[in-house]
Structure formats: structure tokens, C-alpha cells
Short mmCIF file of C-alpha atoms and ligand atoms in Angstrom, two decimals:
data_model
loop_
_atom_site.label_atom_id
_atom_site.label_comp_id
_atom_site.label_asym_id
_atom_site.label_seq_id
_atom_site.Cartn_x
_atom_site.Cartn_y
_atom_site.Cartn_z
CA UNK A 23 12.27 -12.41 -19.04
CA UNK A 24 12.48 -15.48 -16.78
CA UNK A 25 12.58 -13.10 -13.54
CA UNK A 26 16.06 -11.85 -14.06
CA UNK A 27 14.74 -8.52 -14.48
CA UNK A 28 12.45 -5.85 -13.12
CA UNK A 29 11.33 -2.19 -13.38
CA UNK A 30 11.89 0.75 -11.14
CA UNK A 31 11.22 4.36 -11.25
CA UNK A 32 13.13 7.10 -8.93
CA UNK A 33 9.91 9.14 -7.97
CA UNK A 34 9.92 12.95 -8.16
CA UNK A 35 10.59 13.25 -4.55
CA UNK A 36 13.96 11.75 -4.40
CA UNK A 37 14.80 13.20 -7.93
CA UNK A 38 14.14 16.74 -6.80
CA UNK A 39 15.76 16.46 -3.59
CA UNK A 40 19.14 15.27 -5.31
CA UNK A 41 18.94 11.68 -3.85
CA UNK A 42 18.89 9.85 -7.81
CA UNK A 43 22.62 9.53 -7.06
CA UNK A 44 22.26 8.16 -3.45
CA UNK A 45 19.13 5.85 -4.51
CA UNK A 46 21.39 4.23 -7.71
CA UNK A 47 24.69 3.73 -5.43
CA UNK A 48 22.41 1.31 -3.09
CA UNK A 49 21.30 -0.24 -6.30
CA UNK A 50 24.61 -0.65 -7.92
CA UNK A 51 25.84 -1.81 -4.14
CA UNK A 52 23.40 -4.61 -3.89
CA UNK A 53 24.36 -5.61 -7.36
CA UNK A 54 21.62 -4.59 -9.84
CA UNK A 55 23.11 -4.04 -13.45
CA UNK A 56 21.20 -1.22 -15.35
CA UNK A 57 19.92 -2.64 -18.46
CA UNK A 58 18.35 0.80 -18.95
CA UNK A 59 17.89 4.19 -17.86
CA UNK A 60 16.07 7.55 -18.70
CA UNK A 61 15.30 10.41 -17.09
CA UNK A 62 11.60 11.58 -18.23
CA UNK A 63 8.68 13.62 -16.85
CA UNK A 64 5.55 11.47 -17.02
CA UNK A 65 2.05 12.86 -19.01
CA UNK A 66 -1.05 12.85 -16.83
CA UNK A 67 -2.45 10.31 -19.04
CA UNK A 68 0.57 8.40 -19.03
CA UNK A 69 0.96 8.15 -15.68
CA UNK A 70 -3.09 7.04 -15.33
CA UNK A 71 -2.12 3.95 -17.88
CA UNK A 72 0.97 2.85 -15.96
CA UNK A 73 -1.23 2.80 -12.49
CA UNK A 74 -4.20 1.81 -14.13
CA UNK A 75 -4.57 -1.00 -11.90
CA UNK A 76 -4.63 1.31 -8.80
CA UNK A 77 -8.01 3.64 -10.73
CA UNK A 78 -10.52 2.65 -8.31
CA UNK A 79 -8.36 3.75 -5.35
CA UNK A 80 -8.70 6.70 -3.17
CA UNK A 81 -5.38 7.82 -4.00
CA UNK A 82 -5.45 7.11 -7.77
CA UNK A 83 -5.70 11.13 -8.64
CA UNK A 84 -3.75 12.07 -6.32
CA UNK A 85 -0.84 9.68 -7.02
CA UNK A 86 -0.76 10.51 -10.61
CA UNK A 87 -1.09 14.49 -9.81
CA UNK A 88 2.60 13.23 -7.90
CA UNK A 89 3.83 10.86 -10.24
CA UNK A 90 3.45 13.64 -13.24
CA UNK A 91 4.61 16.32 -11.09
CA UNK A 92 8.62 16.70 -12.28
CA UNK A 93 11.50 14.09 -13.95
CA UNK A 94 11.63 10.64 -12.92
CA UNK A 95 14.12 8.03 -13.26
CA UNK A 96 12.99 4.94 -15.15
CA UNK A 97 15.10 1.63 -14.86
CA UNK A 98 15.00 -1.79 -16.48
CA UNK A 99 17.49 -3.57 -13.52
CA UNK A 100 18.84 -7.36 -13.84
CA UNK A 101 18.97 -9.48 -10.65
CA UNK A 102 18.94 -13.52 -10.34
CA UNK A 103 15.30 -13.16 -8.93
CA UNK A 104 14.91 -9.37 -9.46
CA UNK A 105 11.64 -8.87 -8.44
CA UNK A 106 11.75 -9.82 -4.94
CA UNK A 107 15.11 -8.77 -4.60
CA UNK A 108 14.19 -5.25 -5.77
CA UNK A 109 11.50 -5.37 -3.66
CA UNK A 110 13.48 -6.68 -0.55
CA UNK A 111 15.85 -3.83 -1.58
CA UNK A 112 13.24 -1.15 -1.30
CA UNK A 113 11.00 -1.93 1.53
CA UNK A 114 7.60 -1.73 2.37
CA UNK A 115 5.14 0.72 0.70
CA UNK A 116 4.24 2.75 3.86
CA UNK A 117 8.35 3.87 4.92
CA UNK A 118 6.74 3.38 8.29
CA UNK A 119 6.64 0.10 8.23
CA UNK A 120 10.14 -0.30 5.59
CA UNK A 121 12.53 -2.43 7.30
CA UNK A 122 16.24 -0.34 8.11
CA UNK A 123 18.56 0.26 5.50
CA UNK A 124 16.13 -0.04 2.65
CA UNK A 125 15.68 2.77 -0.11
CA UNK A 126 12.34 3.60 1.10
CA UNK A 127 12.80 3.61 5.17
CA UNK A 128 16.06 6.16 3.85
CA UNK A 129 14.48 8.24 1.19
CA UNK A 130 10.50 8.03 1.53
CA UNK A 131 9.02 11.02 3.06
CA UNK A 132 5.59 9.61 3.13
CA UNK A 133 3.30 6.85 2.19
CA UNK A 134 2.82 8.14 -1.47
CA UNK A 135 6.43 9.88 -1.67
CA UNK A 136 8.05 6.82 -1.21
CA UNK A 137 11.14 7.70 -3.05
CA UNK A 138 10.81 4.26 -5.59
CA UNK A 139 8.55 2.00 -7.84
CA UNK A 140 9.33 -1.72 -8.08
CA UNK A 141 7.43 -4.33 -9.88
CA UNK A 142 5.62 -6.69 -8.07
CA UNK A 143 5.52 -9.38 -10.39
CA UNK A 144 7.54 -10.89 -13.45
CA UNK A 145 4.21 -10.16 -15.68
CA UNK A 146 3.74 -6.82 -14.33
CA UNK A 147 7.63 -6.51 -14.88
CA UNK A 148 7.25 -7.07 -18.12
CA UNK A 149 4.71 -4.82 -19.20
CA UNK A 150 6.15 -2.69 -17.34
CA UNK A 151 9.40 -2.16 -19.18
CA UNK A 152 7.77 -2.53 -22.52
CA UNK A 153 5.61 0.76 -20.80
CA UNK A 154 9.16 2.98 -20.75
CA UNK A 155 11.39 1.20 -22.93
CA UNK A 156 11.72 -0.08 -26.63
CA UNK A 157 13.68 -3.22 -27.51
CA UNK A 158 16.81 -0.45 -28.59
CA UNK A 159 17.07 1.10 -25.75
CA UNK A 160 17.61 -2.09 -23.56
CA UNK A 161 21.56 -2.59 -22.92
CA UNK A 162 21.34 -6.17 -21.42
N1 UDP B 205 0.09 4.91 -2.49
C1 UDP B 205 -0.53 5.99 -1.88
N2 UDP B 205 -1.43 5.73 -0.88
C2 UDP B 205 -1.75 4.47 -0.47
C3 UDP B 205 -1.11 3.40 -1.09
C4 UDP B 205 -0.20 3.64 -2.11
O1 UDP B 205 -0.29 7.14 -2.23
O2 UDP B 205 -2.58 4.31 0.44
C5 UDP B 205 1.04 5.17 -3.58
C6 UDP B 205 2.50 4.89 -3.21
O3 UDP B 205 3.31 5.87 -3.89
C7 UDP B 205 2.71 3.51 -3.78
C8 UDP B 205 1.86 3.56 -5.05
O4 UDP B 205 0.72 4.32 -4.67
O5 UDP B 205 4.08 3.25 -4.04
C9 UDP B 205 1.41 2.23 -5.59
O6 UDP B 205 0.81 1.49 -4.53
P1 UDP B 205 1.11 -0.05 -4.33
O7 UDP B 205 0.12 -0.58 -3.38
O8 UDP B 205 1.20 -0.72 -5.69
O9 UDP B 205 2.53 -0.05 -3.61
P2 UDP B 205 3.98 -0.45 -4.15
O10 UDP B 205 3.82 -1.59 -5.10
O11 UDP B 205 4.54 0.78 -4.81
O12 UDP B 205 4.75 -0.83 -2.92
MG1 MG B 206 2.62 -1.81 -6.75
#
């Protein structure tokens, strides 16, 4: 994918509270193109394979109660350099500590309802999208 793309899911926080609109308009803004999108609600199981590398964690059951807990928005998004960008774009993990004007330090309303997922790597990027998405229902 050569790191012109990356994955991002609208959490259940921000979808419930009407802010999917909101959260894509600052995507679109800082000129992601959506190479795919879905609206889904997340298994339990499903969402302990995509955090699988979080199971040892204190928060592992707890995150995927919330990750599995309503619809989600799941995005493939291209970007020269999308992974940091997206991540730039979003903020830290802990809103707290999310710089101003990014998605999170705007739509988190805590450390785990942080509004949006980004990839933090090309391979995890990867798998990723190949997680949410088959090869037909990628646009660009
Ligand atoms: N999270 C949490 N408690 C923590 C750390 C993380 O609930 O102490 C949640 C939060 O929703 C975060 C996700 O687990 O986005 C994955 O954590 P990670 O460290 O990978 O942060 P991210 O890559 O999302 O910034
Ligand atoms: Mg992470």
C-alpha cells in the first residue's frame, strides 16, 4: 500500500451522538479521499481480533464491551503519508493531552471514547483494512 493509505473507524460515541457527519467534514477538509466506507456494528469476538494486540491490557474487556456497543464507521482513507497524517489529524489517545483542533481534542469524551481509530503503522494499516474490507469494496 506504500503508505498512501490507512484505516479509521468513527467509534460508537461520536456515531451515536450525531458527530459521523462533523468527524468526515474534518477528514474530507484536510484532504483524505474515502477509498471506502461502511457503517457496521462490531461482534464481541470481532472486536477482540481487531484489538488483539491490546489482550493483555487492563482495558482490553472493557474496550471491546465499547467498541461492540452500537454502529461504527469503518474507513479505508488515502493520504501521501496517511498514517501519520491521520494520526496528526486525530490527536493523541488521551483527548487530554490531543493537541487543538484535532478530531479527538473536539469529539473524545474520554480516554477510551475517543471519538476515532487510526492505524499506527503501514503493516498494521494493512491488515487492518483487509480486517473490514474485501478487495470489491475498495473504490481507490
Ligand atoms: N484505551 C483505553 N484505555 C487506555 C488506553 C487506550 O480505553 O488506557 C482505548 C482507547 O479507545 C484507544 C484504544 O484503547 O483508542 C487503543 O489504544 P491505543 O494505545 O492503541 O491508542 P490509539 O492507537 O487508538 O491512539
Ligand atoms: Mg493503536
Amino acid at each position: 500500500m506504500n503508505g498512501n493509505y490507512t484505516f479509521s473507524i468513527i467509534k460508537p460515541n461520536a456515531v451515536r451522538t450525531g458527530k459521523t457527519g462533523p468527524v468526515l467534514a474534518m477528514i474530507n477538509e484536510a484532504g483524505f479521499e474515502i477509498a471506502a466506507m461502511k457503517m457496521i456494528r462490531m461482534s464481541v469476538s470481532q472486536a477482540e481480533n481487531f484489538y488483539a494486540v491490546h489482550k493483555d491490557k487492563p482495558f482490553f474487556s472493557s474496550l471491546v464491551e465499547f467498541m461492540s456497543s452500537g454502529p461504527i464507521v469503518v474507513m479505508i482513507l488515502k493520504h501521501t503519508d496517511a498514517v501519520d497524517e491521520f494520526r496528526k489529524l486525530i490527536g493523541a489517545t488521551d483527548p487530554a493531552n490531543a493537541e487543538p483542533g484535532t478530531i479527538r481534542k473536539l469529539f473524545a469524551v474520554s480516554l477510551q471514547m475517543n471519538a476515532v481509530h487510526g492505524s499506527d503503522s503501514d503493516e498494521n494499516a494493512i491488515r487492518e483494512c483487509d480486517f473490514f474490507f474485501t478487495p470489491e469494496e475498495r473504490f481507490l
